[in-house]
Coordinates of N, CA and C and ligand atoms in Angstrom, one line a residue:
M444 N 24.5 -21.1 -0.3 CA 24.1 -21.3 1.1 C 24.5 -20.1 2.0
H445 N 25.7 -19.6 1.7 CA 26.2 -18.4 2.5 C 25.2 -17.2 2.2
Q446 N 24.8 -17.1 0.9 CA 23.9 -16.0 0.6 C 22.5 -16.1 1.3
V447 N 22.0 -17.3 1.4 CA 20.8 -17.6 2.1 C 20.9 -17.1 3.5
T448 N 22.0 -17.4 4.2 CA 22.2 -17.1 5.6 C 22.1 -15.6 5.8
I449 N 22.8 -14.9 4.8 CA 22.8 -13.4 4.9 C 21.4 -12.8 4.8
E450 N 20.7 -13.4 3.7 CA 19.4 -12.9 3.5 C 18.4 -13.1 4.7
T451 N 18.6 -14.3 5.3 CA 17.8 -14.6 6.4 C 18.0 -13.6 7.6
G452 N 19.3 -13.3 7.7 CA 19.7 -12.3 8.8 C 19.1 -10.9 8.5
I453 N 19.1 -10.5 7.2 CA 18.5 -9.2 6.9 C 17.0 -9.2 7.2
M454 N 16.4 -10.3 6.8 CA 14.9 -10.4 7.0 C 14.6 -10.4 8.5
E455 N 15.4 -11.1 9.2 CA 15.1 -11.2 10.7 C 15.3 -9.8 11.3
A456 N 16.4 -9.1 10.9 CA 16.6 -7.8 11.5 C 15.5 -6.9 11.1
N457 N 15.0 -7.0 9.9 CA 13.9 -6.1 9.4 C 12.6 -6.4 10.2
D458 N 12.3 -7.7 10.4 CA 11.1 -8.1 11.1 C 11.2 -7.6 12.6
H459 N 12.4 -7.6 13.1 CA 12.5 -7.2 14.5 C 12.2 -5.7 14.6
L460 N 12.7 -4.9 13.7 CA 12.5 -3.5 13.7 C 11.0 -3.1 13.3
A461 N 10.5 -3.9 12.4 CA 9.1 -3.8 12.1 C 8.2 -4.0 13.3
G462 N 8.6 -4.9 14.2 CA 7.9 -5.1 15.4 C 7.9 -3.9 16.3
H463 N 9.0 -3.2 16.3 CA 9.1 -1.9 17.1 C 8.2 -0.9 16.5
N464 N 8.2 -0.8 15.1 CA 7.3 0.2 14.4 C 5.9 -0.1 14.8
R465 N 5.5 -1.4 14.8 CA 4.1 -1.7 15.1 C 3.8 -1.3 16.5
E466 N 4.7 -1.5 17.5 CA 4.4 -1.1 18.9 C 4.2 0.4 18.9
L467 N 4.9 1.1 18.1 CA 4.8 2.6 18.1 C 3.4 3.0 17.5
Y468 N 3.0 2.4 16.4 CA 1.7 2.7 15.8 C 0.6 2.4 16.8
D469 N 0.7 1.2 17.5 CA -0.3 0.8 18.4 C -0.4 1.7 19.6
E470 N 0.8 2.1 20.1 CA 0.9 3.0 21.2 C 0.1 4.3 20.9
Y471 N 0.3 4.8 19.7 CA -0.4 6.1 19.3 C -1.8 5.8 18.7
G472 N -2.2 4.6 18.6 CA -3.5 4.3 18.0 C -3.6 4.7 16.6
V473 N -2.6 4.5 15.8 CA -2.6 4.9 14.4 C -2.7 3.6 13.6
Y474 N -3.6 3.5 12.7 CA -3.7 2.4 11.8 C -2.9 2.7 10.6
V475 N -2.1 1.7 10.1 CA -1.1 1.9 9.1 C -1.3 1.0 7.9
I476 N -1.4 1.6 6.7 CA -1.6 0.8 5.5 C -0.3 1.0 4.6
N477 N 0.2 -0.1 4.2 CA 1.4 -0.1 3.3 C 0.8 -0.3 1.9
L478 N 1.0 0.7 1.0 CA 0.4 0.7 -0.3 C 1.6 0.4 -1.3
M479 N 1.4 -0.7 -2.1 CA 2.4 -1.2 -2.9 C 1.9 -1.4 -4.4
S480 N 2.9 -1.3 -5.3 CA 2.5 -1.6 -6.7 C 3.8 -1.5 -7.6
A481 N 3.7 -1.9 -8.8 CA 4.7 -1.6 -9.8 C 4.7 -0.1 -10.1
P482 N 5.8 0.4 -10.6 CA 5.9 1.9 -10.9 C 4.7 2.3 -11.8
G483 N 4.0 3.4 -11.4 CA 3.0 4.0 -12.2 C 1.7 3.3 -12.3
A484 N 1.5 2.3 -11.4 CA 0.2 1.6 -11.4 C -0.9 2.5 -10.9
G485 N -0.5 3.5 -10.1 CA -1.5 4.5 -9.6 C -1.6 4.6 -8.1
K486 N -0.5 4.3 -7.4 CA -0.6 4.4 -5.9 C -0.9 5.9 -5.5
T487 N -0.2 6.8 -6.0 CA -0.5 8.2 -5.6 C -1.8 8.7 -6.0
S488 N -2.2 8.3 -7.2 CA -3.6 8.7 -7.7 C -4.7 8.0 -6.8
V489 N -4.5 6.8 -6.4 CA -5.4 6.1 -5.5 C -5.5 6.9 -4.2
L490 N -4.3 7.3 -3.7 CA -4.2 8.1 -2.4 C -5.0 9.4 -2.6
E491 N -4.8 10.1 -3.7 CA -5.4 11.4 -3.9 C -6.9 11.2 -3.9
Q492 N -7.4 10.2 -4.6 CA -8.9 9.9 -4.7 C -9.4 9.5 -3.3
T493 N -8.7 8.6 -2.6 CA -9.1 8.1 -1.3 C -9.2 9.2 -0.3
I494 N -8.1 9.9 -0.2 CA -7.9 11.0 0.8 C -9.0 12.0 0.6
T495 N -9.2 12.4 -0.6 CA -10.3 13.4 -0.9 C -11.6 13.0 -0.3
R496 N -11.9 11.7 -0.4 CA -13.2 11.2 0.0 C -13.3 11.0 1.6
I497 N -12.2 10.8 2.3 CA -12.3 10.5 3.7 C -11.6 11.5 4.6
K498 N -11.0 12.6 4.0 CA -10.2 13.4 4.9 C -11.0 14.3 5.9
D499 N -12.3 14.5 5.7 CA -13.1 15.2 6.6 C -13.4 14.4 7.8
D500 N -13.3 13.1 7.7 CA -13.7 12.2 8.8 C -12.6 11.5 9.6
Y501 N -11.4 11.5 9.1 CA -10.3 10.9 9.7 C -9.1 11.8 9.7
K502 N -8.2 11.7 10.7 CA -6.9 12.5 10.7 C -5.9 11.6 10.0
L503 N -5.4 12.1 8.8 CA -4.6 11.3 7.9 C -3.2 11.8 7.9
G504 N -2.2 10.9 7.6 CA -0.9 11.3 7.3 C -0.3 10.3 6.2
V505 N 0.7 10.8 5.5 CA 1.3 9.9 4.5 C 2.8 10.0 4.5
I506 N 3.4 8.8 4.5 CA 4.8 8.7 4.2 C 5.0 8.1 2.8
E507 N 5.8 8.9 2.0 CA 6.0 8.5 0.6 C 7.4 7.9 0.5
G508 N 7.5 6.8 -0.3 CA 8.8 6.3 -0.7 C 9.1 6.3 -2.1
D509 N 10.2 6.9 -2.5 CA 10.6 7.0 -3.9 C 12.1 6.9 -4.0
L510 N 12.7 6.6 -5.1 CA 14.1 6.6 -5.3 C 14.6 8.1 -5.2
M511 N 13.9 9.0 -5.9 CA 14.3 10.4 -6.0 C 13.1 11.2 -5.9
T512 N 13.2 12.5 -5.7 CA 12.2 13.6 -5.8 C 11.2 13.5 -4.6
T513 N 10.6 14.7 -4.4 CA 9.5 14.8 -3.4 C 8.2 15.0 -4.1
M514 N 8.1 14.6 -5.4 CA 6.9 14.8 -6.2 C 5.7 14.3 -5.5
D515 N 5.7 13.0 -5.1 CA 4.5 12.4 -4.5 C 4.1 13.0 -3.2
A516 N 5.1 13.3 -2.3 CA 4.8 14.0 -1.1 C 4.2 15.4 -1.4
D517 N 4.7 16.0 -2.4 CA 4.1 17.4 -2.8 C 2.7 17.2 -3.2
R518 N 2.3 16.1 -3.9 CA 0.9 15.9 -4.3 C 0.1 15.7 -3.0
M519 N 0.6 15.0 -2.0 CA -0.2 14.8 -0.8 C -0.3 16.2 0.0
S520 N 0.8 16.9 0.1 CA 0.7 18.2 0.7 C -0.3 19.1 0.1
A521 N -0.4 19.0 -1.2 CA -1.4 19.8 -2.0 C -2.9 19.5 -1.5
L522 N -3.1 18.4 -0.9 CA -4.4 18.0 -0.4 C -4.6 18.5 1.0
G523 N -3.5 19.1 1.6 CA -3.6 19.6 3.0 C -3.3 18.5 4.0
I524 N -2.6 17.4 3.5 CA -2.3 16.3 4.4 C -0.9 16.3 4.8
P525 N -0.5 16.1 6.1 CA 0.9 16.1 6.4 C 1.6 14.9 5.7
A526 N 2.7 15.2 5.1 CA 3.4 14.2 4.3 C 4.9 14.3 4.5
Y527 N 5.5 13.1 4.4 CA 7.0 13.0 4.6 C 7.5 12.1 3.5
Q528 N 8.6 12.6 2.8 CA 9.1 11.8 1.7 C 10.4 11.1 2.2
I529 N 10.5 9.8 2.0 CA 11.7 9.1 2.1 C 12.3 8.9 0.7
T530 N 13.5 9.3 0.5 CA 14.1 9.0 -0.8 C 15.2 7.9 -0.6
T531 N 15.1 6.8 -1.3 CA 15.9 5.6 -1.0 C 17.2 5.6 -1.9
G532 N 17.3 6.5 -2.8 CA 18.5 6.5 -3.7 C 18.4 5.4 -4.7
T533 N 19.1 4.2 -4.4 CA 19.1 3.1 -5.4 C 18.2 1.9 -4.9
V534 N 17.7 2.0 -3.7 CA 17.0 0.9 -3.1 C 15.6 0.8 -3.6
C535 N 15.2 -0.4 -4.0 CA 13.9 -0.6 -4.7 C 12.7 -0.8 -3.8
H536 N 12.8 -0.6 -2.5 CA 11.7 -0.9 -1.6 C 12.0 -0.1 -0.3
L537 N 10.9 0.1 0.4 CA 11.1 0.7 1.8 C 11.4 -0.5 2.7
D538 N 12.2 -0.3 3.8 CA 12.3 -1.3 4.8 C 12.0 -0.7 6.2
A539 N 11.9 -1.5 7.2 CA 11.5 -1.1 8.5 C 12.3 0.0 9.0
R540 N 13.6 0.0 8.8 CA 14.5 1.0 9.3 C 14.3 2.3 8.7
M541 N 14.1 2.4 7.4 CA 13.8 3.7 6.8 C 12.5 4.3 7.4
V542 N 11.5 3.5 7.6 CA 10.3 4.0 8.2 C 10.5 4.4 9.6
H543 N 11.3 3.6 10.4 CA 11.6 3.9 11.8 C 12.3 5.3 11.8
N544 N 13.3 5.5 11.0 CA 14.0 6.8 10.9 C 13.0 7.9 10.6
A545 N 12.1 7.6 9.6 CA 11.2 8.7 9.3 C 10.3 9.1 10.4
L546 N 10.0 8.1 11.3 CA 9.1 8.4 12.4 C 9.8 9.3 13.5
H547 N 11.1 9.4 13.4 CA 11.8 10.4 14.3 C 11.6 11.8 13.8
N548 N 11.3 12.0 12.5 CA 11.1 13.3 11.9 C 9.7 13.7 11.6
F549 N 8.8 12.7 11.7 CA 7.4 12.9 11.2 C 6.5 12.4 12.3
D550 N 5.8 13.4 12.9 CA 4.9 13.1 14.1 C 3.6 12.5 13.7
I551 N 3.4 11.2 14.1 CA 2.2 10.5 13.8 C 1.2 10.6 14.9
K552 N 1.6 11.2 16.1 CA 0.6 11.3 17.2 C -0.7 12.0 16.8
G553 N -1.8 11.4 17.1 CA -3.1 12.0 16.8 C -3.7 11.6 15.5
L554 N -2.9 10.9 14.7 CA -3.4 10.5 13.4 C -4.3 9.2 13.7
D555 N -5.4 9.1 12.8 CA -6.2 7.9 12.8 C -5.6 6.9 11.8
L556 N -5.1 7.4 10.7 CA -4.6 6.5 9.6 C -3.4 7.1 9.0
L557 N -2.4 6.3 8.9 CA -1.1 6.6 8.2 C -1.0 5.7 6.9
F558 N -0.9 6.3 5.8 CA -0.6 5.6 4.5 C 0.9 5.6 4.3
I559 N 1.5 4.5 4.0 CA 2.9 4.5 3.5 C 2.8 4.1 2.1
E560 N 3.2 5.0 1.1 CA 3.3 4.6 -0.3 C 4.7 4.1 -0.5
N561 N 4.8 2.8 -0.9 CA 6.1 2.2 -1.1 C 6.7 2.6 -2.4
V562 N 7.9 2.2 -2.6 CA 8.6 2.5 -3.9 C 7.9 1.6 -4.9
G563 N 7.8 2.2 -6.1 CA 7.2 1.4 -7.2 C 8.0 0.2 -7.7
N564 N 7.5 -1.0 -7.4 CA 8.3 -2.2 -7.7 C 7.3 -3.3 -7.5
L565 N 7.2 -4.3 -8.4 CA 6.2 -5.3 -8.3 C 6.7 -6.5 -7.4
V566 N 7.9 -6.5 -7.0 CA 8.4 -7.7 -6.3 C 8.9 -7.3 -4.8
C567 N 10.0 -6.5 -4.7 CA 10.7 -6.3 -3.5 C 9.9 -5.8 -2.3
P568 N 9.0 -4.7 -2.5 CA 8.3 -4.2 -1.4 C 7.5 -5.2 -0.6
A569 N 7.0 -6.2 -1.3 CA 6.2 -7.2 -0.6 C 7.0 -8.0 0.4
E570 N 8.3 -8.1 0.3 CA 9.1 -8.9 1.1 C 9.5 -8.2 2.4
F571 N 9.3 -6.9 2.5 CA 9.8 -6.2 3.7 C 8.7 -5.6 4.5
N572 N 8.5 -6.3 5.6 CA 7.5 -5.9 6.6 C 7.8 -4.5 7.2
L573 N 6.9 -3.6 7.2 CA 7.2 -2.2 7.8 C 6.5 -2.1 9.1
G574 N 5.8 -3.2 9.6 CA 5.1 -3.1 10.8 C 3.6 -2.7 10.6
E575 N 3.3 -2.6 9.3 CA 1.9 -2.1 9.0 C 0.8 -3.1 9.4
H576 N -0.4 -2.6 9.5 CA -1.5 -3.4 9.9 C -2.1 -4.1 8.6
L577 N -2.0 -3.4 7.5 CA -2.7 -3.9 6.3 C -1.8 -3.6 5.1
K578 N -1.7 -4.6 4.2 CA -1.0 -4.4 2.9 C -2.1 -4.2 1.8
V579 N -2.0 -3.1 1.1 CA -2.9 -2.9 0.0 C -2.1 -2.8 -1.3
M580 N -2.5 -3.6 -2.3 CA -1.8 -3.6 -3.6 C -2.6 -2.9 -4.6
V581 N -2.0 -2.0 -5.4 CA -2.6 -1.4 -6.6 C -2.0 -2.1 -7.8
Y582 N -2.9 -2.6 -8.7 CA -2.5 -3.2 -9.9 C -3.2 -2.6 -11.1
S583 N -2.4 -2.1 -12.0 CA -3.0 -1.5 -13.2 C -3.4 -2.6 -14.2
V584 N -4.7 -2.6 -14.6 CA -5.2 -3.7 -15.4 C -4.4 -3.8 -16.8
V585 N -3.9 -2.7 -17.2 CA -3.2 -2.7 -18.5 C -1.9 -3.5 -18.4
E586 N -1.4 -3.9 -17.2 CA -0.2 -4.7 -17.1 C -0.5 -6.1 -17.5
G587 N -1.8 -6.5 -17.7 CA -2.1 -7.8 -18.1 C -2.7 -8.7 -17.1
A588 N -3.5 -9.7 -17.6 CA -4.2 -10.6 -16.6 C -3.3 -11.7 -16.1
E589 N -2.2 -11.9 -16.7 CA -1.3 -13.1 -16.3 C -0.4 -12.8 -15.1
K590 N -0.2 -11.5 -14.8 CA 0.9 -11.1 -13.8 C 0.7 -11.8 -12.4
P591 N -0.5 -11.9 -11.9 CA -0.6 -12.6 -10.6 C 0.1 -13.9 -10.6
K592 N 0.1 -14.7 -11.7 CA 0.7 -16.0 -11.7 C 2.2 -15.8 -11.9
K593 N 2.7 -14.8 -12.6 CA 4.1 -14.7 -12.9 C 4.8 -14.0 -11.7
Y594 N 4.1 -13.1 -11.0 CA 4.7 -12.3 -9.9 C 3.8 -12.5 -8.7
P595 N 3.7 -13.7 -8.1 CA 2.7 -13.9 -7.1 C 2.9 -13.3 -5.8
V596 N 4.1 -12.9 -5.5 CA 4.4 -12.6 -4.1 C 3.6 -11.5 -3.5
M597 N 3.5 -10.3 -4.3 CA 2.8 -9.2 -3.8 C 1.3 -9.5 -3.7
F598 N 0.8 -10.2 -4.7 CA -0.6 -10.5 -4.8 C -1.0 -11.4 -3.6
H599 N 0.0 -12.3 -3.2 CA -0.2 -13.2 -2.1 C -0.2 -12.5 -0.8
E600 N 0.7 -11.5 -0.6 CA 0.9 -10.8 0.6 C -0.2 -9.8 0.9
A601 N -0.8 -9.2 -0.1 CA -1.8 -8.1 0.0 C -3.1 -8.7 0.5
S602 N -3.7 -8.0 1.5 CA -5.1 -8.3 1.9 C -6.1 -7.7 1.0
V603 N -5.7 -6.6 0.4 CA -6.6 -5.9 -0.6 C -5.9 -5.7 -1.9
V604 N -6.5 -6.0 -3.0 CA -6.0 -5.7 -4.3 C -6.9 -4.7 -5.1
L605 N -6.4 -3.5 -5.4 CA -7.2 -2.6 -6.1 C -6.8 -2.7 -7.6
L606 N -7.7 -3.1 -8.4 CA -7.5 -3.2 -9.9 C -7.8 -1.9 -10.5
N607 N -6.7 -1.1 -10.7 CA -6.9 0.3 -11.2 C -6.9 0.4 -12.7
K608 N -7.3 1.5 -13.2 CA -7.3 1.9 -14.6 C -8.3 1.1 -15.4
I609 N -9.5 0.8 -14.8 CA -10.4 0.0 -15.5 C -11.0 0.7 -16.7
D610 N -10.9 2.1 -16.7 CA -11.3 2.9 -17.8 C -10.5 2.5 -19.1
L611 N -9.4 1.9 -18.9 CA -8.5 1.5 -20.1 C -8.8 0.1 -20.6
I612 N -9.7 -0.6 -20.0 CA -10.0 -2.0 -20.4 C -10.3 -2.1 -21.9
P613 N -11.2 -1.2 -22.4 CA -11.6 -1.3 -23.8 C -10.4 -1.2 -24.7
Y614 N -9.3 -0.5 -24.3 CA -8.1 -0.3 -25.2 C -7.1 -1.4 -24.9
A615 N -7.0 -1.9 -23.7 CA -6.0 -2.9 -23.4 C -6.4 -4.3 -23.7
G616 N -7.7 -4.5 -23.9 CA -8.2 -5.9 -24.2 C -7.9 -6.9 -23.1
V617 N -8.0 -6.4 -21.9 CA -7.7 -7.3 -20.7 C -9.1 -7.8 -20.2
S618 N -9.2 -9.1 -19.8 CA -10.4 -9.6 -19.2 C -10.3 -9.4 -17.7
L619 N -11.3 -8.7 -17.2 CA -11.3 -8.4 -15.7 C -11.6 -9.7 -15.0
E620 N -12.4 -10.6 -15.6 CA -12.7 -11.9 -14.9 C -11.5 -12.8 -14.9
E621 N -10.7 -12.8 -16.0 CA -9.5 -13.7 -15.9 C -8.5 -13.1 -14.9
L622 N -8.4 -11.8 -14.9 CA -7.5 -11.2 -13.9 C -7.9 -11.5 -12.5
R623 N -9.2 -11.4 -12.2 CA -9.8 -11.7 -10.9 C -9.5 -13.1 -10.5
R624 N -9.7 -14.1 -11.5 CA -9.5 -15.5 -11.2 C -8.0 -15.7 -10.9
N625 N -7.1 -15.0 -11.6 CA -5.7 -15.2 -11.4 C -5.2 -14.7 -10.0
V626 N -5.9 -13.6 -9.6 CA -5.5 -13.0 -8.3 C -6.0 -14.1 -7.2
Y627 N -7.2 -14.6 -7.4 CA -7.7 -15.5 -6.4 C -6.9 -16.8 -6.4
S628 N -6.3 -17.2 -7.5 CA -5.5 -18.4 -7.6 C -4.3 -18.3 -6.7
V629 N -3.7 -17.1 -6.5 CA -2.6 -17.0 -5.6 C -3.0 -16.5 -4.2
N630 N -4.2 -15.9 -4.1 CA -4.6 -15.4 -2.8 C -6.1 -15.5 -2.7
P631 N -6.7 -16.6 -2.3 CA -8.1 -16.9 -2.3 C -8.9 -15.9 -1.4
E632 N -8.1 -15.3 -0.4 CA -8.8 -14.4 0.5 C -8.7 -13.0 0.2
A633 N -8.1 -12.6 -0.9 CA -8.0 -11.2 -1.3 C -9.3 -10.5 -1.4
M634 N -9.4 -9.3 -0.9 CA -10.5 -8.4 -1.2 C -10.1 -7.7 -2.5
I635 N -10.9 -7.8 -3.5 CA -10.6 -7.2 -4.8 C -11.6 -6.1 -5.2
F636 N -11.0 -4.9 -5.5 CA -11.9 -3.8 -5.9 C -11.4 -3.3 -7.2
P637 N -12.1 -3.5 -8.3 CA -11.8 -2.8 -9.6 C -12.2 -1.4 -9.5
L638 N -11.4 -0.5 -10.0 CA -11.7 1.0 -9.9 C -10.9 1.8 -10.9
S639 N -11.3 3.0 -11.0 CA -10.6 3.9 -11.9 C -10.4 5.3 -11.3
C640 N -9.1 5.7 -11.2 CA -8.9 7.0 -10.6 C -9.3 8.1 -11.6
R641 N -9.3 7.7 -12.9 CA -9.7 8.7 -13.9 C -11.2 9.0 -13.9
T642 N -12.0 8.0 -13.7 CA -13.5 8.3 -13.8 C -14.1 8.2 -12.4
G643 N -13.4 7.6 -11.4 CA -14.0 7.5 -10.1 C -14.9 6.2 -9.9
E644 N -15.1 5.5 -11.1 CA -15.8 4.3 -11.0 C -15.2 3.3 -10.0
G645 N -16.0 2.6 -9.2 CA -15.5 1.6 -8.3 C -15.1 2.1 -6.9
F646 N -14.9 3.4 -6.8 CA -14.4 4.0 -5.5 C -15.4 3.8 -4.4
D647 N -16.7 3.9 -4.7 CA -17.7 3.8 -3.6 C -17.5 2.5 -2.8
A648 N -17.3 1.4 -3.5 CA -17.1 0.1 -2.8 C -15.9 0.0 -2.0
W649 N -14.8 0.5 -2.6 CA -13.5 0.5 -1.8 C -13.6 1.4 -0.6
I650 N -14.1 2.6 -0.8 CA -14.2 3.5 0.3 C -15.2 3.0 1.4
D651 N -16.3 2.4 1.0 CA -17.2 1.8 2.0 C -16.4 0.7 2.8
W652 N -15.7 -0.1 2.1 CA -15.0 -1.2 2.8 C -13.9 -0.6 3.8
L653 N -13.2 0.4 3.3 CA -12.1 1.1 4.1 C -12.7 1.7 5.4
R654 N -13.8 2.4 5.2 CA -14.5 3.1 6.3 C -14.9 2.1 7.4
T655 N -15.6 1.0 6.9 CA -16.0 0.0 7.8 C -14.8 -0.6 8.6
H656 N -13.8 -0.9 7.8 CA -12.6 -1.5 8.4 C -12.0 -0.6 9.5
L657 N -11.8 0.7 9.1 CA -11.2 1.7 10.0 C -12.1 1.9 11.2
N658 N -13.4 2.0 11.0 CA -14.3 2.3 12.1 C -14.3 1.2 13.2
A659 N -14.2 0.0 12.6 CA -14.1 -1.2 13.6 C -12.8 -1.1 14.3
K660 N -11.7 -0.7 13.7 CA -10.4 -0.6 14.4 C -10.5 0.5 15.4
I661 N -11.1 1.6 15.0 CA -11.1 2.8 16.0 C -12.0 2.4 17.2
A662 N -13.1 1.6 16.9 CA -13.9 1.2 18.0 C -13.3 0.1 18.9
G663 N -12.1 -0.3 18.5 CA -11.3 -1.2 19.3 C -11.7 -2.6 19.2
K664 N -12.4 -2.9 18.0 CA -12.8 -4.3 17.9 C -11.7 -5.2 17.4
G665 N -10.6 -4.6 16.9 CA -9.5 -5.4 16.4 C -9.8 -5.9 15.0
L666 N -8.8 -5.9 14.2 CA -8.9 -6.2 12.8 C -7.8 -7.1 12.3
V667 N -8.1 -8.0 11.4 CA -7.0 -8.9 10.9 C -6.2 -8.2 9.8
G668 N -4.9 -8.4 9.9 CA -4.0 -8.0 8.8 C -3.0 -9.1 8.7
K669 N -2.5 -9.3 7.5 CA -1.6 -10.4 7.4 C -0.2 -10.1 8.0
S670 N 0.2 -8.8 8.2 CA 1.5 -8.6 8.7 C 1.4 -7.9 10.1
Ligands
LIG467 N1 -6.3 6.2 -17.5 C1 -6.0 6.1 -16.2 N2 -4.8 6.6 -15.8 C2 -4.5 6.6 -14.5 C3 -5.3 6.0 -13.5 N3 -4.8 6.1 -12.3 C4 -3.6 6.7 -12.5 N4 -3.4 7.0 -13.8 C5 -2.2 7.6 -14.4 O1 -1.1 6.7 -14.3 C6 0.1 7.5 -14.1 C7 0.8 7.1 -12.9 O2 0.0 7.4 -11.7 P1 0.6 7.5 -10.3 O3 -0.5 7.7 -9.4 O4 1.7 8.6 -10.3 O5 1.3 6.1 -10.1 P2 2.2 5.6 -8.9 O6 2.0 4.2 -8.7 O7 2.1 6.5 -7.7 O8 3.7 5.9 -9.6 P3 5.1 5.7 -8.8 O9 5.0 6.4 -7.5 O10 6.0 6.5 -9.7 O11 5.4 4.3 -8.8 C8 -0.3 9.0 -14.1 O12 -0.2 9.5 -15.4 C9 -1.8 8.9 -13.7 O13 -2.6 10.0 -14.2 C10 -6.6 5.5 -14.0 O14 -7.4 5.0 -13.2 N5 -6.9 5.6 -15.3
LIG468 MG1 3.5 7.5 -6.6

């Protein structure tokens, strides 16, 4: 009981600060996407492929979250995109305060779109609101078709689920249809895009959707996000 009270306090404090983050994003007119996945599912690869396709049309920035190293931020800088690395030490997710502190050191004014790549973890990042407009989950199909049922939280929280590494389906023996059904069973409204960062297959559909979504936002029509 005592533990529940503490956890509730932590989540309330996080939500409060996330609200401040959201006010800042909205004040600057920056759309913010929180990208989440298990370690190695392909978040940074999806960012590389996505950014390469849209960077001429939108002003982009990236905040990277990792336990250690600036490797992922370096991969973003190599694309010519402003990037800031948060290193969490032992903490398995980003929280609103970490992002809030990062925003003191990383200027988001003038950006159209800020990606936040969360720490690789299939559970915890989904529980901490960062004030983002949209949660996007990357799921590597080689992790298996059953995981949406076993680890439903992130699948449930994400508005978009990118099923990555479909080039490996012939080797992994995973059924894309079963995986899709399992995602819908925990999140019937999920937008699902199967794709491969290795071959580029599936990126057209994801990029078309993202452009439409962003353009509507930029035109001030307002967009739905779960958080
Ligand atoms: N075959 C295949 N490999 C991929 C694909 N996407 C990413 N990879 C590989 O998967 C590995 C992990 O990719 P990353 O993009 O670093 O994954 P991540 O989710 O950012 O990893 P963390 O930030 O460490 O959690 C790398 O070796 C990539 O080359 C894909 O579509 N197909
Ligand atoms: Mg990464």
